[in-house]
Amino acid sequence: MLTLADAEVRALATGEMVIAFVPRMTVADGDEVALGATGTMPADDLKPAYRRWSTEPAPDGPWSVVVVAIHSAALLDPDAGSSRHIRTEPGTEDLAILRVYGPDGPVLSDTAFAARVRSIEGAMTG
C-alpha cells in the first residue's frame, strides 16, 4: 500500500495531479498498489489554493495506483515543475508518476493522463 496525506490523495483522486513525492524505494515502475490516506497535513505545506484541503478527509475509495515512472524529485525543475504538484515545496524523495483508479475506473481518460505525463516530463531537467 502507498499511503499519502489526505490532501494528496484528494489531489490524485480528483485528477488535480498525477505525481506523488514518496520515500525512496517505496514503489517501483510497474507496481500496482492500493492508495491509502494517513491523515491531515499542515496547511503551510500546501500551496494557498489547496490549503482548504489540509483538514478535509480523503475522498471515499477504494483507490489504487499503477506506478508509471519513478524519478528523483531533484530532477523536477523548481519553476517549471511548481504547477505539477500541490505542495509549497516539492519533496526531496522520489517523484512517482501515478495512474489512479477509483471505484469507477481510471480517474483521468487516457488522453488527459498522457497529457499530464508529458507536462511533468517537460518540467524535468537532466
C-alpha positions as a LaTeX table, in Angstrom:
\begin{tabular}{lrrr}
\hline
Residue & $x$ (\AA) & $y$ (\AA) & $z$ (\AA) \\
\hline
Met1 & 0.00 & 0.00 & 0.00 \\
Leu2 & 1.12 & 3.54 & $-0.76$ \\
Thr3 & $-0.02$ & 5.97 & 1.91 \\
Leu4 & $-0.11$ & 9.72 & 1.47 \\
Ala5 & $-1.63$ & 12.67 & 3.31 \\
Asp6 & $-5.37$ & 13.14 & 2.80 \\
Ala7 & $-4.82$ & 16.28 & 0.69 \\
Glu8 & $-2.50$ & 14.42 & $-1.66$ \\
Val9 & $-4.95$ & 11.54 & $-2.02$ \\
Arg10 & $-7.67$ & 14.10 & $-2.81$ \\
Ala11 & $-5.46$ & 15.72 & $-5.47$ \\
Leu12 & $-4.76$ & 12.33 & $-7.06$ \\
Ala13 & $-8.35$ & 11.10 & $-6.80$ \\
Thr14 & $-9.70$ & 14.24 & $-8.48$ \\
Gly15 & $-7.08$ & 14.26 & $-11.23$ \\
Glu16 & $-5.61$ & 17.52 & $-9.96$ \\
Met17 & $-2.17$ & 15.89 & $-10.05$ \\
Val18 & $-0.65$ & 12.60 & $-11.18$ \\
Ile19 & 2.53 & 12.67 & $-9.10$ \\
Ala20 & 3.42 & 11.96 & $-5.51$ \\
Phe21 & 6.62 & 12.51 & $-3.60$ \\
Val22 & 7.40 & 9.21 & $-1.90$ \\
Pro23 & 10.29 & 7.89 & 0.19 \\
Arg24 & 12.93 & 6.20 & $-1.91$ \\
Met25 & 12.31 & 2.55 & $-2.74$ \\
Thr26 & 8.66 & 2.72 & $-1.59$ \\
Val27 & 7.36 & 1.76 & $-5.03$ \\
Ala28 & 8.89 & 0.75 & $-8.36$ \\
Asp29 & 7.97 & 1.18 & $-12.00$ \\
Gly30 & 5.02 & $-1.02$ & $-12.87$ \\
Asp31 & 3.84 & $-1.60$ & $-9.30$ \\
Glu32 & 0.08 & $-1.70$ & $-8.77$ \\
Val33 & $-0.81$ & $-0.84$ & $-5.19$ \\
Ala34 & $-3.69$ & 0.33 & $-3.06$ \\
Leu35 & $-3.69$ & 4.01 & $-2.18$ \\
Gly36 & $-4.34$ & 4.89 & 1.45 \\
Ala37 & $-4.58$ & 8.12 & 3.42 \\
Thr38 & $-2.53$ & 8.95 & 6.52 \\
Gly39 & $-4.48$ & 11.97 & 7.73 \\
Thr40 & $-4.09$ & 15.72 & 7.61 \\
Met41 & $-1.05$ & 17.73 & 6.73 \\
Pro42 & $-0.11$ & 21.27 & 7.82 \\
Ala43 & $-1.82$ & 23.93 & 5.74 \\
Asp44 & 1.53 & 25.72 & 5.34 \\
Asp45 & 2.84 & 22.67 & 3.46 \\
Leu46 & 0.21 & 23.23 & 0.76 \\
Lys47 & 0.02 & 25.95 & $-1.87$ \\
Pro48 & $-2.58$ & 28.60 & $-0.97$ \\
Ala49 & $-5.15$ & 27.26 & $-3.46$ \\
Tyr50 & $-5.11$ & 23.87 & $-1.72$ \\
Arg51 & $-4.87$ & 24.86 & 1.94 \\
Arg52 & $-8.59$ & 24.23 & 2.40 \\
Trp53 & $-7.77$ & 20.54 & 1.81 \\
Ser54 & $-5.36$ & 20.38 & 4.74 \\
Thr55 & $-8.05$ & 19.21 & 7.18 \\
Glu56 & $-10.51$ & 17.59 & 4.78 \\
Pro57 & $-10.62$ & 13.80 & 4.76 \\
Ala58 & $-9.52$ & 11.89 & 1.71 \\
Pro59 & $-12.38$ & 11.04 & $-0.66$ \\
Asp60 & $-14.01$ & 7.66 & $-0.28$ \\
Gly61 & $-12.39$ & 4.93 & $-2.34$ \\
Pro62 & $-11.20$ & 2.37 & $-2.88$ \\
Trp63 & $-8.28$ & 3.93 & $-4.74$ \\
Ser64 & $-5.38$ & 2.18 & $-6.38$ \\
Val65 & $-2.45$ & 3.34 & $-8.47$ \\
Val66 & $-0.19$ & 1.96 & $-11.14$ \\
Val67 & 3.31 & 3.41 & $-10.93$ \\
Val68 & 4.11 & 4.60 & $-14.44$ \\
Ala69 & 7.56 & 6.02 & $-13.67$ \\
Ile70 & 9.90 & 6.86 & $-10.80$ \\
His71 & 12.32 & 9.79 & $-10.94$ \\
Ser72 & 14.46 & 11.59 & $-8.43$ \\
Ala73 & 12.42 & 14.54 & $-7.18$ \\
Ala74 & 15.54 & 16.67 & $-7.62$ \\
Leu75 & 15.03 & 16.43 & $-11.40$ \\
Leu76 & 11.78 & 18.43 & $-11.22$ \\
Asp77 & 12.64 & 21.99 & $-12.24$ \\
Pro78 & 11.59 & 24.29 & $-9.37$ \\
Asp79 & 9.90 & 26.83 & $-11.66$ \\
Ala80 & 8.54 & 24.67 & $-14.46$ \\
Gly81 & 7.51 & 21.91 & $-12.06$ \\
Ser82 & 5.76 & 24.08 & $-9.49$ \\
Ser83 & 2.36 & 23.79 & $-11.16$ \\
Arg84 & 2.54 & 19.98 & $-11.26$ \\
His85 & 2.00 & 19.41 & $-7.51$ \\
Ile86 & 0.13 & 20.88 & $-4.53$ \\
Arg87 & 2.98 & 21.27 & $-2.04$ \\
Thr88 & 4.65 & 24.59 & $-1.26$ \\
Glu89 & 7.98 & 22.79 & $-1.64$ \\
Pro90 & 8.46 & 19.61 & $-3.64$ \\
Gly91 & 9.69 & 16.58 & $-1.81$ \\
Thr92 & 13.30 & 15.54 & $-1.80$ \\
Glu93 & 12.47 & 11.88 & $-2.21$ \\
Asp94 & 11.36 & 10.05 & $-5.33$ \\
Leu95 & 8.78 & 11.51 & $-7.66$ \\
Ala96 & 6.28 & 8.82 & $-8.66$ \\
Ile97 & 4.06 & 9.32 & $-11.69$ \\
Leu98 & 0.84 & 7.51 & $-10.83$ \\
Arg99 & $-2.14$ & 6.35 & $-12.87$ \\
Val100 & $-5.00$ & 6.49 & $-10.37$ \\
Tyr101 & $-8.00$ & 4.17 & $-10.40$ \\
Gly102 & $-11.14$ & 4.63 & $-8.33$ \\
Pro103 & $-14.39$ & 2.76 & $-7.87$ \\
Asp104 & $-15.45$ & 3.65 & $-11.44$ \\
Gly105 & $-12.16$ & 3.05 & $-13.23$ \\
Pro106 & $-9.35$ & 5.43 & $-14.15$ \\
Val107 & $-9.65$ & 8.96 & $-12.74$ \\
Leu108 & $-8.40$ & 10.54 & $-15.97$ \\
Ser109 & $-9.02$ & 9.50 & $-19.56$ \\
Asp110 & $-6.06$ & 8.02 & $-21.44$ \\
Thr111 & $-5.65$ & 11.29 & $-23.36$ \\
Ala112 & $-5.78$ & 13.51 & $-20.26$ \\
Phe113 & $-3.38$ & 11.27 & $-18.37$ \\
Ala114 & $-0.89$ & 11.18 & $-21.26$ \\
Ala115 & $-1.00$ & 14.99 & $-21.46$ \\
Arg116 & $-0.26$ & 15.28 & $-17.72$ \\
Val117 & 2.67 & 12.87 & $-18.01$ \\
Arg118 & 4.11 & 14.82 & $-20.96$ \\
Ser119 & 3.75 & 18.01 & $-18.93$ \\
Ile120 & 5.65 & 16.53 & $-15.98$ \\
Glu121 & 8.36 & 15.09 & $-18.19$ \\
Gly122 & 8.71 & 18.52 & $-19.84$ \\
Ala123 & 9.33 & 20.04 & $-16.40$ \\
Met124 & 12.19 & 17.65 & $-15.62$ \\
Thr125 & 15.83 & 18.59 & $-16.01$ \\
Gly126 & 18.65 & 16.27 & $-16.95$ \\
\hline
\end{tabular}
